[in-house]
Short mmCIF file of C-alpha atoms in Angstrom, two decimals:
data_model
loop_
_atom_site.label_atom_id
_atom_site.label_comp_id
_atom_site.label_asym_id
_atom_site.label_seq_id
_atom_site.Cartn_x
_atom_site.Cartn_y
_atom_site.Cartn_z
CA UNK A 80 -16.89 -29.81 -15.51
CA UNK A 81 -16.79 -27.90 -18.77
CA UNK A 82 -14.22 -25.62 -20.34
CA UNK A 83 -13.78 -24.38 -23.88
CA UNK A 84 -10.65 -26.49 -24.38
CA UNK A 85 -11.47 -29.96 -23.02
CA UNK A 86 -15.24 -29.91 -23.25
CA UNK A 87 -17.51 -31.74 -20.81
CA UNK A 88 -15.75 -34.10 -18.40
CA UNK A 89 -16.56 -36.09 -15.30
CA UNK A 90 -15.51 -33.96 -12.34
CA UNK A 91 -14.47 -36.99 -10.28
CA UNK A 92 -12.28 -38.97 -12.66
CA UNK A 93 -11.67 -36.46 -15.48
CA UNK A 94 -13.03 -38.76 -18.20
CA UNK A 95 -14.72 -37.16 -21.17
CA UNK A 96 -18.51 -37.44 -21.01
CA UNK A 97 -20.11 -39.04 -24.05
CA UNK A 98 -23.03 -37.05 -25.42
CA UNK A 99 -25.07 -37.31 -28.60
CA UNK A 100 -24.44 -33.69 -29.62
CA UNK A 101 -20.69 -33.22 -30.05
CA UNK A 102 -21.12 -29.43 -29.98
CA UNK A 103 -21.69 -29.70 -26.22
CA UNK A 104 -17.92 -30.02 -25.85
CA UNK A 105 -17.21 -26.84 -27.79
CA UNK A 106 -20.16 -24.46 -27.75
CA UNK A 107 -21.28 -22.47 -24.67
CA UNK A 108 -24.81 -22.41 -26.07
CA UNK A 109 -24.81 -26.17 -26.57
CA UNK A 110 -23.64 -26.91 -23.02
CA UNK A 111 -26.40 -24.70 -21.62
CA UNK A 112 -28.95 -26.58 -23.76
CA UNK A 113 -27.56 -29.86 -22.42
CA UNK A 114 -27.92 -28.64 -18.80
CA UNK A 115 -31.47 -27.40 -19.41
CA UNK A 116 -32.47 -30.78 -20.90
CA UNK A 117 -31.09 -32.46 -17.79
CA UNK A 118 -33.00 -29.98 -15.57
CA UNK A 119 -36.26 -30.58 -17.50
CA UNK A 120 -35.80 -34.32 -17.02
CA UNK A 121 -35.49 -33.77 -13.28
CA UNK A 122 -38.64 -31.65 -13.34
CA UNK A 123 -40.61 -34.46 -14.99
CA UNK A 124 -39.43 -36.91 -12.35
CA UNK A 125 -40.46 -34.51 -9.60
CA UNK A 126 -43.97 -34.20 -11.10
CA UNK A 127 -44.21 -37.97 -11.45
CA UNK A 128 -43.07 -38.33 -7.84
CA UNK A 129 -40.49 -40.89 -8.87
CA UNK A 130 -37.08 -41.18 -7.32
CA UNK A 131 -34.42 -38.97 -8.74
CA UNK A 132 -30.66 -39.16 -8.52
CA UNK A 133 -28.51 -36.99 -6.27
CA UNK A 134 -28.41 -34.25 -8.87
CA UNK A 135 -25.52 -32.73 -10.75
CA UNK A 136 -23.25 -29.74 -10.28
CA UNK A 137 -22.07 -28.28 -13.57
CA UNK A 138 -18.80 -26.43 -13.03
CA UNK A 139 -18.30 -24.06 -15.96
CA UNK A 140 -14.74 -22.77 -16.35
CA UNK A 141 -13.87 -19.98 -18.77
CA UNK A 142 -17.58 -19.19 -19.00
CA UNK A 143 -17.15 -15.66 -17.65
CA UNK A 144 -15.63 -14.77 -21.03
CA UNK A 145 -19.03 -15.38 -22.62
CA UNK A 146 -20.82 -13.17 -20.07
CA UNK A 147 -19.02 -9.89 -20.78
CA UNK A 148 -21.11 -9.29 -23.88
CA UNK A 149 -23.30 -12.41 -24.06
CA UNK A 150 -25.07 -13.61 -27.15
CA UNK A 151 -28.88 -13.37 -26.85
CA UNK A 152 -29.12 -17.18 -26.79
CA UNK A 153 -26.77 -17.45 -23.79
CA UNK A 154 -28.65 -14.80 -21.84
CA UNK A 155 -32.02 -16.37 -22.61
CA UNK A 156 -30.89 -19.90 -21.73
CA UNK A 157 -29.47 -18.80 -18.38
CA UNK A 158 -32.77 -17.14 -17.54
CA UNK A 159 -34.63 -20.25 -18.66
CA UNK A 160 -32.48 -22.43 -16.42
CA UNK A 161 -33.00 -20.17 -13.39
CA UNK A 162 -36.78 -20.60 -13.75
CA UNK A 163 -36.59 -24.39 -14.01
CA UNK A 164 -37.35 -26.56 -10.98
CA UNK A 165 -34.52 -29.09 -10.73
CA UNK A 166 -31.66 -30.39 -8.62
CA UNK A 167 -29.06 -29.21 -11.13
CA UNK A 168 -26.73 -26.39 -10.17
CA UNK A 169 -24.50 -24.25 -12.37
CA UNK A 170 -21.29 -22.92 -10.83
CA UNK A 171 -19.26 -20.40 -12.84
CA UNK A 172 -15.67 -19.86 -11.71
CA UNK A 173 -14.26 -16.45 -12.59
CA UNK A 174 -11.53 -14.06 -11.40
CA UNK A 175 -14.07 -11.21 -11.26
CA UNK A 176 -17.84 -10.89 -11.42
CA UNK A 177 -18.81 -9.75 -14.89
CA UNK A 178 -22.24 -10.13 -16.40
CA UNK A 179 -24.93 -7.92 -17.94
CA UNK A 180 -27.31 -6.16 -15.57
CA UNK A 181 -30.18 -8.30 -16.85
CA UNK A 182 -28.55 -11.40 -15.33
CA UNK A 183 -27.24 -9.98 -12.07
CA UNK A 184 -30.25 -11.13 -10.05
CA UNK A 185 -29.91 -14.69 -11.37
CA UNK A 186 -26.55 -15.26 -9.65
CA UNK A 187 -25.52 -15.82 -6.07
CA UNK A 188 -22.07 -14.29 -5.61
CA UNK A 189 -19.50 -16.05 -3.41
CA UNK A 190 -16.15 -14.35 -2.84
CA UNK A 191 -13.08 -16.44 -2.14
CA UNK A 192 -10.69 -14.41 0.06
CA UNK A 193 -6.94 -14.71 0.07
CA UNK A 194 -5.56 -17.53 2.23
CA UNK A 195 -5.82 -16.90 5.95
CA UNK A 196 -2.88 -17.03 8.33
CA UNK A 197 -3.80 -20.55 9.39
CA UNK A 198 -3.90 -21.74 5.77
CA UNK A 199 -0.52 -20.16 5.02
CA UNK A 200 0.88 -21.67 8.21
CA UNK A 201 -0.35 -25.10 7.16
CA UNK A 202 1.37 -24.70 3.77
CA UNK A 203 4.59 -23.59 5.49
CA UNK A 204 4.44 -26.54 7.89
CA UNK A 205 4.33 -28.90 4.90
CA UNK A 206 7.41 -27.27 3.38
CA UNK A 207 9.60 -27.17 6.51
CA UNK A 208 10.13 -30.98 6.73
CA UNK A 209 11.07 -31.03 3.04
CA UNK A 210 13.85 -28.44 3.36
CA UNK A 211 17.13 -30.10 2.26
CA UNK A 212 19.44 -30.98 5.17
CA UNK A 213 22.19 -28.83 3.65
CA UNK A 214 20.04 -25.77 4.55
CA UNK A 215 19.96 -26.13 8.37
CA UNK A 216 19.69 -22.36 8.90
CA UNK A 217 16.48 -22.28 6.86
CA UNK A 218 14.79 -24.88 9.04
CA UNK A 219 15.77 -23.12 12.24
CA UNK A 220 14.79 -19.68 10.92
CA UNK A 221 11.39 -20.95 9.76
CA UNK A 222 10.60 -22.35 13.20
CA UNK A 223 11.67 -19.29 15.17
CA UNK A 224 10.37 -16.60 12.76
CA UNK A 225 7.21 -18.23 11.50
CA UNK A 226 5.02 -15.15 12.13
CA UNK A 227 7.31 -12.87 10.11
CA UNK A 228 7.39 -15.33 7.20
CA UNK A 229 3.60 -15.70 7.20
CA UNK A 230 3.13 -11.90 7.24
CA UNK A 231 5.57 -11.58 4.34
CA UNK A 232 3.45 -13.78 2.05
CA UNK A 233 0.06 -12.62 3.26
CA UNK A 234 -1.95 -11.42 0.27
CA UNK A 235 -0.53 -14.04 -2.08
CA UNK A 236 -2.34 -17.16 -3.19
CA UNK A 237 -1.11 -20.47 -1.81
CA UNK A 238 0.59 -21.22 -5.12
CA UNK A 239 2.30 -17.82 -5.11
CA UNK A 240 3.33 -18.28 -1.47
CA UNK A 241 4.85 -21.70 -2.21
CA UNK A 242 6.69 -20.22 -5.19
CA UNK A 243 8.04 -17.44 -2.97
CA UNK A 244 9.27 -20.00 -0.42
CA UNK A 245 10.93 -22.04 -3.14
CA UNK A 246 12.54 -18.93 -4.66
CA UNK A 247 14.14 -17.76 -1.41
CA UNK A 248 15.37 -21.28 -0.54
CA UNK A 249 17.06 -21.63 -3.92
CA UNK A 250 18.41 -18.08 -4.05
CA UNK A 251 19.34 -17.46 -0.41
CA UNK A 252 19.43 -21.00 1.05
CA UNK A 253 17.23 -19.53 3.77
CA UNK A 254 13.91 -17.74 4.29
CA UNK A 255 14.96 -14.21 3.31
CA UNK A 256 12.09 -11.75 3.86
CA UNK A 257 13.17 -9.21 1.15
CA UNK A 258 13.25 -12.00 -1.44
CA UNK A 259 9.77 -13.12 -0.42
CA UNK A 260 8.51 -9.55 -0.64
CA UNK A 261 9.65 -9.41 -4.26
CA UNK A 262 6.72 -11.68 -5.09
CA UNK A 263 4.36 -9.13 -3.57
CA UNK A 264 5.70 -6.53 -5.94
CA UNK A 265 4.15 -8.48 -8.79
CA UNK A 266 0.70 -8.13 -7.18
CA UNK A 267 1.18 -4.38 -6.74
CA UNK A 268 2.35 -3.77 -10.29
CA UNK A 269 -0.76 -5.45 -11.66
CA UNK A 270 -3.04 -3.00 -9.83
CA UNK A 271 -1.75 -0.05 -11.91
CA UNK A 272 -2.70 2.43 -9.16
CA UNK A 273 -0.46 1.46 -6.29
CA UNK A 274 3.29 1.79 -6.65
CA UNK A 275 5.62 -0.52 -4.75
CA UNK A 276 8.50 1.59 -3.48
CA UNK A 277 11.92 0.21 -2.66
CA UNK A 278 13.22 1.88 0.50
CA UNK A 279 16.33 3.98 -0.05
CA UNK A 280 16.70 5.47 3.42
CA UNK A 281 16.71 4.51 7.07
CA UNK A 282 15.82 6.61 10.08
CA UNK A 283 19.56 7.07 10.68
CA UNK A 284 19.68 9.10 7.46
CA UNK A 285 17.22 11.68 8.80
CA UNK A 286 18.16 14.32 11.35
CA UNK A 287 16.23 16.74 13.52
CA UNK A 288 12.98 14.81 14.04
CA UNK A 289 13.76 12.70 17.11
CA UNK A 290 10.26 13.02 18.57
CA UNK A 291 8.65 11.59 15.43
CA UNK A 292 11.25 8.81 15.22
CA UNK A 293 10.58 7.74 18.80
CA UNK A 294 6.82 7.77 18.26
CA UNK A 295 7.10 5.60 15.14
CA UNK A 296 9.43 3.11 16.81
CA UNK A 297 7.01 2.61 19.71
CA UNK A 298 4.11 1.94 17.28
CA UNK A 299 6.17 -0.72 15.48
CA UNK A 300 5.66 -3.06 18.45
CA UNK A 301 1.87 -2.87 18.05
CA UNK A 302 1.99 -4.94 14.84
CA UNK A 303 3.14 -8.04 16.72
CA UNK A 304 0.54 -10.76 17.24
CA UNK A 305 0.88 -10.71 21.01
CA UNK A 306 0.21 -6.95 21.01
CA UNK A 307 -3.48 -7.56 20.26
CA UNK A 308 -3.65 -10.07 23.09
CA UNK A 309 -2.12 -7.41 25.34
CA UNK A 310 -4.95 -5.07 24.33
CA UNK A 311 -3.09 -2.78 21.93
CA UNK A 312 -5.14 -1.53 18.97
CA UNK A 313 -3.57 -1.73 15.52
CA UNK A 314 -2.04 1.67 14.65
CA UNK A 315 -4.16 3.56 12.12
CA UNK A 316 -1.59 5.96 10.73
CA UNK A 317 -0.08 9.40 10.93
CA UNK A 318 -0.37 12.71 9.05
CA UNK A 319 2.86 14.63 8.46
CA UNK A 320 2.37 18.36 7.90
CA UNK A 321 5.21 20.76 7.33
CA UNK A 322 7.24 23.07 5.18
CA UNK A 323 8.52 21.69 1.85
CA UNK A 324 11.87 19.93 2.11
CA UNK A 325 11.69 19.08 5.82
CA UNK A 326 11.90 15.31 5.30
CA UNK A 327 8.28 14.18 5.16
CA UNK A 328 8.67 11.94 2.10
CA UNK A 329 12.02 10.64 3.31
CA UNK A 330 10.40 9.63 6.60
CA UNK A 331 7.75 7.64 4.70
CA UNK A 332 10.49 5.89 2.76
CA UNK A 333 12.53 5.10 5.87
CA UNK A 334 9.46 3.82 7.74
CA UNK A 335 9.24 0.78 5.48
CA UNK A 336 12.79 -0.15 6.49
CA UNK A 337 12.25 -0.08 10.24
CA UNK A 338 8.78 -1.69 10.04
CA UNK A 339 10.02 -4.29 7.52
CA UNK A 340 6.79 -3.91 5.52
CA UNK A 341 5.96 -3.24 1.87
CA UNK A 342 5.68 0.47 1.10
CA UNK A 343 2.77 1.25 -1.22
CA UNK A 344 2.43 4.71 -2.72
CA UNK A 345 -1.08 5.69 -3.76
CA UNK A 346 -1.22 7.75 -6.94
CA UNK A 347 -4.39 9.85 -6.81
CA UNK A 348 -3.96 10.80 -10.44
CA UNK A 349 -4.24 7.17 -11.52
CA UNK A 350 -7.47 6.66 -9.56
CA UNK A 351 -9.61 9.03 -11.60
CA UNK A 352 -10.99 7.81 -14.89
CA UNK A 353 -13.26 9.27 -17.54
CA UNK A 354 -15.63 6.29 -17.36
CA UNK A 355 -18.60 6.55 -15.02
CA UNK A 356 -18.11 4.59 -11.82
CA UNK A 357 -14.58 3.47 -12.65
CA UNK A 358 -12.88 5.97 -10.31
CA UNK A 359 -14.85 4.66 -7.33
CA UNK A 360 -14.07 1.07 -8.37
CA UNK A 361 -10.37 1.95 -8.68
CA UNK A 362 -10.10 3.27 -5.13
CA UNK A 363 -11.97 0.26 -3.73
CA UNK A 364 -9.69 -2.11 -5.63
CA UNK A 365 -6.65 -0.19 -4.45
CA UNK A 366 -7.68 -0.37 -0.79
CA UNK A 367 -8.58 -4.06 -1.13
CA UNK A 368 -5.11 -4.75 -2.53
CA UNK A 369 -3.48 -2.91 0.37
CA UNK A 370 -5.51 -4.96 2.84
CA UNK A 371 -4.74 -8.21 1.02
CA UNK A 372 -0.97 -7.81 1.34
CA UNK A 373 -1.09 -6.34 4.84
CA UNK A 374 0.73 -5.72 7.08
CA UNK A 375 1.78 -2.87 4.82
CA UNK A 376 2.38 0.88 4.75
CA UNK A 377 0.11 2.97 2.51
CA UNK A 378 1.74 6.28 1.61
CA UNK A 379 -0.39 9.12 0.25
CA UNK A 380 1.99 11.92 -0.75
CA UNK A 381 0.81 15.53 -0.85
CA UNK A 382 -2.69 14.44 0.03
CA UNK A 383 -4.07 17.98 -0.13
CA UNK A 384 -3.56 18.02 -3.91
CA UNK A 385 -5.42 14.74 -4.42
CA UNK A 386 -8.52 15.76 -2.46
CA UNK A 387 -8.48 19.51 -3.10
CA UNK A 388 -11.55 19.34 -5.36
CA UNK A 389 -13.92 17.84 -2.80
CA UNK A 390 -15.75 21.11 -2.02
CA UNK A 391 -16.61 21.83 -5.67
CA UNK A 392 -16.92 18.21 -6.80
CA UNK A 393 -20.66 18.35 -7.47
CA UNK A 394 -20.19 21.23 -9.89
CA UNK A 395 -16.89 20.19 -11.49
CA UNK A 396 -16.97 16.40 -11.90
CA UNK A 397 -20.45 15.22 -10.97
CA UNK A 398 -19.41 14.31 -7.44
CA UNK A 399 -16.73 11.78 -8.41
CA UNK A 400 -14.06 13.30 -6.17
CA UNK A 401 -16.51 13.44 -3.25
CA UNK A 402 -17.40 9.77 -3.64
CA UNK A 403 -13.75 8.72 -3.91
CA UNK A 404 -12.93 10.83 -0.86
CA UNK A 405 -15.87 9.36 1.06
CA UNK A 406 -14.76 5.82 0.28
CA UNK A 407 -11.27 6.61 1.55
CA UNK A 408 -12.61 8.21 4.75
CA UNK A 409 -14.89 5.29 5.56
CA UNK A 410 -12.10 2.80 4.98
CA UNK A 411 -9.66 4.74 7.19
CA UNK A 412 -12.21 4.81 9.99
CA UNK A 413 -13.38 1.18 9.82
CA UNK A 414 -10.37 -0.79 8.55
CA UNK A 415 -9.30 -3.75 10.64
CA UNK A 416 -6.39 -4.89 8.48
CA UNK A 417 -2.91 -3.81 9.67
CA UNK A 418 -2.42 -1.15 7.01
CA UNK A 419 -0.51 1.83 8.41
CA UNK A 420 -1.56 4.97 6.51
CA UNK A 421 1.02 7.75 6.35
CA UNK A 422 0.02 10.98 4.58
CA UNK A 423 2.09 14.07 3.85
CA UNK A 424 0.85 17.60 3.25
CA UNK A 425 2.42 21.01 2.69
CA UNK A 426 -0.78 23.04 2.98
CA UNK A 427 -3.42 22.12 5.57
CA UNK A 428 -5.88 24.68 4.19
CA UNK A 429 -6.53 22.36 1.23
CA UNK A 430 -7.45 19.41 3.46
CA UNK A 431 -11.13 19.01 4.47
CA UNK A 432 -11.50 19.05 8.28
CA UNK A 433 -13.22 15.63 8.35
CA UNK A 434 -10.01 14.09 7.01
CA UNK A 435 -8.06 15.22 10.08
CA UNK A 436 -10.61 14.61 12.81
CA UNK A 437 -9.89 12.21 15.65
CA UNK A 438 -10.10 8.58 14.62
CA UNK A 439 -8.64 8.94 11.13
CA UNK A 440 -5.04 9.12 12.33
CA UNK A 441 -3.29 8.24 15.55
CA UNK A 442 -1.43 11.55 15.48
CA UNK A 443 -0.69 14.63 13.38
CA UNK A 444 2.95 15.77 13.35
CA UNK A 445 4.36 19.10 12.28
CA UNK A 446 7.83 19.09 10.69
CA UNK A 447 9.25 22.57 11.17
CA UNK A 448 12.34 24.18 9.70
CA UNK A 449 15.25 22.94 11.84
CA UNK A 450 16.72 25.15 14.53
CA UNK A 451 20.48 25.52 15.00
CA UNK A 452 20.97 22.32 16.99
CA UNK A 453 18.88 20.37 14.49
CA UNK A 454 20.75 21.87 11.53
CA UNK A 455 24.00 20.59 13.03
CA UNK A 456 22.49 17.10 13.14
CA UNK A 457 21.03 17.46 9.62
CA UNK A 458 24.40 18.56 8.22
CA UNK A 459 26.10 15.61 9.91
CA UNK A 460 23.61 13.10 8.45
CA UNK A 461 23.87 14.64 4.97
CA UNK A 462 27.67 14.62 4.95
CA UNK A 463 27.64 10.96 6.02
CA UNK A 464 25.27 10.18 3.13
CA UNK A 465 27.78 11.83 0.78
CA UNK A 466 30.38 9.35 2.11
CA UNK A 467 32.42 12.03 3.86
CA UNK A 468 33.58 12.26 7.48
CA UNK A 469 31.64 14.98 9.38
CA UNK A 470 34.69 15.48 11.61
CA UNK A 471 36.39 17.19 8.68
CA UNK A 472 33.76 19.95 8.62
CA UNK A 473 32.69 22.73 10.97
CA UNK A 474 29.06 21.68 11.40
CA UNK A 475 28.21 24.66 13.60
CA UNK A 476 29.41 27.07 10.92
CA UNK A 477 27.21 25.31 8.36
CA UNK A 478 24.28 25.52 10.77
CA UNK A 479 24.79 29.27 11.34
CA UNK A 480 24.98 29.84 7.57
CA UNK A 481 21.73 27.97 6.92
CA UNK A 482 19.25 29.79 9.16
CA UNK A 483 15.69 29.20 7.89
CA UNK A 484 16.95 26.63 5.34
CA UNK A 485 15.15 23.31 5.06
CA UNK A 486 17.12 20.03 5.12
CA UNK A 487 16.57 19.71 1.36
CA UNK A 488 18.10 23.19 0.83
CA UNK A 489 21.06 22.35 3.06
CA UNK A 490 21.60 19.22 0.96
CA UNK A 491 21.52 21.39 -2.16
CA UNK A 492 24.32 23.54 -0.71
CA UNK A 493 26.41 20.45 0.05
CA UNK A 494 25.80 19.03 -3.43
CA UNK A 495 26.83 22.32 -5.03
CA UNK A 496 30.03 22.26 -2.96
CA UNK A 497 30.75 18.76 -4.26
CA UNK A 498 30.34 20.03 -7.83
CA UNK A 499 32.78 22.85 -7.13
CA UNK A 500 35.36 20.50 -5.65
CA UNK A 501 35.03 18.01 -8.48
CA UNK A 502 35.46 20.75 -11.12
CA UNK A 503 38.67 21.90 -9.42
CA UNK A 504 40.71 18.77 -9.88
CA UNK A 505 38.48 16.46 -7.82
CA UNK A 506 39.54 18.09 -4.56
CA UNK A 507 37.56 17.39 -1.40
CA UNK A 508 35.02 20.11 -0.52
CA UNK A 509 35.41 21.96 2.78
CA UNK A 510 33.27 24.00 5.12
CA UNK A 511 33.98 27.23 3.25
CA UNK A 512 32.67 25.69 0.01
CA UNK A 513 29.40 24.68 1.64
CA UNK A 514 28.90 28.03 3.38
CA UNK A 515 29.68 29.87 0.15
CA UNK A 516 27.21 27.80 -1.87
CA UNK A 517 24.45 28.25 0.72
CA UNK A 518 24.79 32.03 0.44
CA UNK A 519 24.25 31.87 -3.34
CA UNK A 520 20.54 31.04 -3.12
CA UNK A 521 17.85 32.23 -0.70
CA UNK A 522 15.73 29.71 1.24
CA UNK A 523 12.11 29.17 0.36
CA UNK A 524 11.26 30.80 3.68
CA UNK A 525 12.22 34.23 2.33
CA UNK A 526 9.48 34.12 -0.31
CA UNK A 527 6.87 32.29 1.76
CA UNK A 528 7.42 33.80 5.18
CA UNK A 529 3.73 34.50 5.91
CA UNK A 530 2.57 31.07 4.72
CA UNK A 531 5.10 29.24 6.89
CA UNK A 532 4.30 31.43 9.89
CA UNK A 533 0.61 30.67 9.40
CA UNK A 534 1.32 26.95 9.15
CA UNK A 535 3.33 27.15 12.38
CA UNK A 536 0.51 28.97 14.15
CA UNK A 537 -2.00 26.33 12.99
CA UNK A 538 0.21 23.42 14.07
CA UNK A 539 1.80 24.69 17.29
CA UNK A 540 -0.41 27.57 18.38
CA UNK A 541 0.50 31.27 18.64
CA UNK A 542 2.72 30.68 21.68
CA UNK A 543 3.54 27.04 21.09
CA UNK A 544 0.48 26.08 23.15
CA UNK A 545 -2.86 24.69 22.08
CA UNK A 546 -1.80 23.76 18.56
CA UNK A 547 -3.37 21.07 16.40
CA UNK A 548 -0.26 18.94 15.91
CA UNK A 549 2.70 17.49 17.76
CA UNK A 550 6.14 18.86 16.96
CA UNK A 551 8.27 16.29 15.17
CA UNK A 552 11.45 18.28 15.86
CA UNK A 553 12.91 17.75 19.32
CA UNK A 554 14.21 20.82 21.13
CA UNK A 555 16.82 20.52 23.86
CA UNK A 556 16.00 22.32 27.08
CA UNK A 557 18.13 25.37 27.54
CA UNK A 558 19.00 25.56 23.86
CA UNK A 559 19.68 29.08 22.64
CA UNK A 560 17.76 28.31 19.48
CA UNK A 561 14.64 27.10 21.28
CA UNK A 562 12.86 30.45 20.87
CA UNK A 563 13.40 30.51 17.15
CA UNK A 564 10.65 28.06 16.34
CA UNK A 565 7.97 29.86 18.34
CA UNK A 566 5.83 32.03 16.10
CA UNK A 567 7.66 33.57 13.14
CA UNK A 568 11.33 32.57 12.85
CA UNK A 569 13.93 35.04 14.05
CA UNK A 570 16.42 36.16 11.41
CA UNK A 571 20.01 35.77 12.58
CA UNK A 572 22.80 37.94 11.22
#
């Protein structure tokens, strides 16, 4: 073995190898000359048909640093070695493959993947007997929840996984999944493209989308190991389309809580680079990272803005956007790793049709403006989030005052009412405050009526039949407000 710090050493016992030229221990050029001399000696023995030894493997550490911009002597000596008949082998260990194009054909590339489930399980099995007896809950939890613990560290190296186990045992005196997931955050931050998001909401914080909630809860079961044995395919993902402020992003955030998975947000802006080929490499590295730490949730927010330039890519950016988009499409279609892709979009016209065809997503959901019944539920959830008792408010009056308002706009009205109450001697806001504040600003619907009606027609069909998406909002049978979401909304006095 050779490295730039310790020089040439015996790989079996670690002793320093004695050589005539002391530069062999320090110079990358000298060590290559030493290897070539050894290879030439083997060649002479082969020609003489004399017995030769078992050969040597030269393991070169740190050598990738000399291949980024190699000196002419290094490049020439590597080529000379590759043309020499011998039983010597050079192995270069590196975190990434970097070498000039002139040497690419001289190397055989071997990728070392992240530890498999069986390897992680073996490491965990070694740790369990060593858990201190004063942590009995940790031992029991590890035995009964082994699959969850293994999934939590998947994507880490064995050293990182052992550090995560040690950290949670010291900090929590147990195997605490959120503490283990903190180690995964370090991997995400290093990518620079993916953002690890801490969940702030749960599904209980979101109102008016019961159909979508139920669908997501059913798919959660498919990530269990016995689900594959049952014949269930791994869920691919879901596309959420709807009016701004209807809870699409909040749903993505809450999904990480109920699935108990890392939530990764893909920043399309960070993918694109001015250097040729780097944008395509960025998206591949991003997707590889998501697969490495799977099971995980990959969130692509406002996807139509990130891929809007696909049609004109050949004229505007030399086809970079098209290639990035193509890489993403192929991965979404062929991925086997349990990465649940959840995309949000406000405008479907900016999304290429191939992105939404069958096979990319398990389902497309449309999040509409809430009807009266749903606005009652939304107001109740929002008031609870403001740490107030909904029983102290007339929720129906708030719902009637917020026709065609999105949940985000209803929250704005409640927040404004809180400001008013605080400015008046910190008094508690009431229903009249909220209704009054809602009347002070018009909903987005008033200025984008035609766009929202067109989006409804695309998603649900002209008569709520034959649309391209499922409705995320549940509608009670017999509800007076059921007709309001069919076609263009009906204005209520």
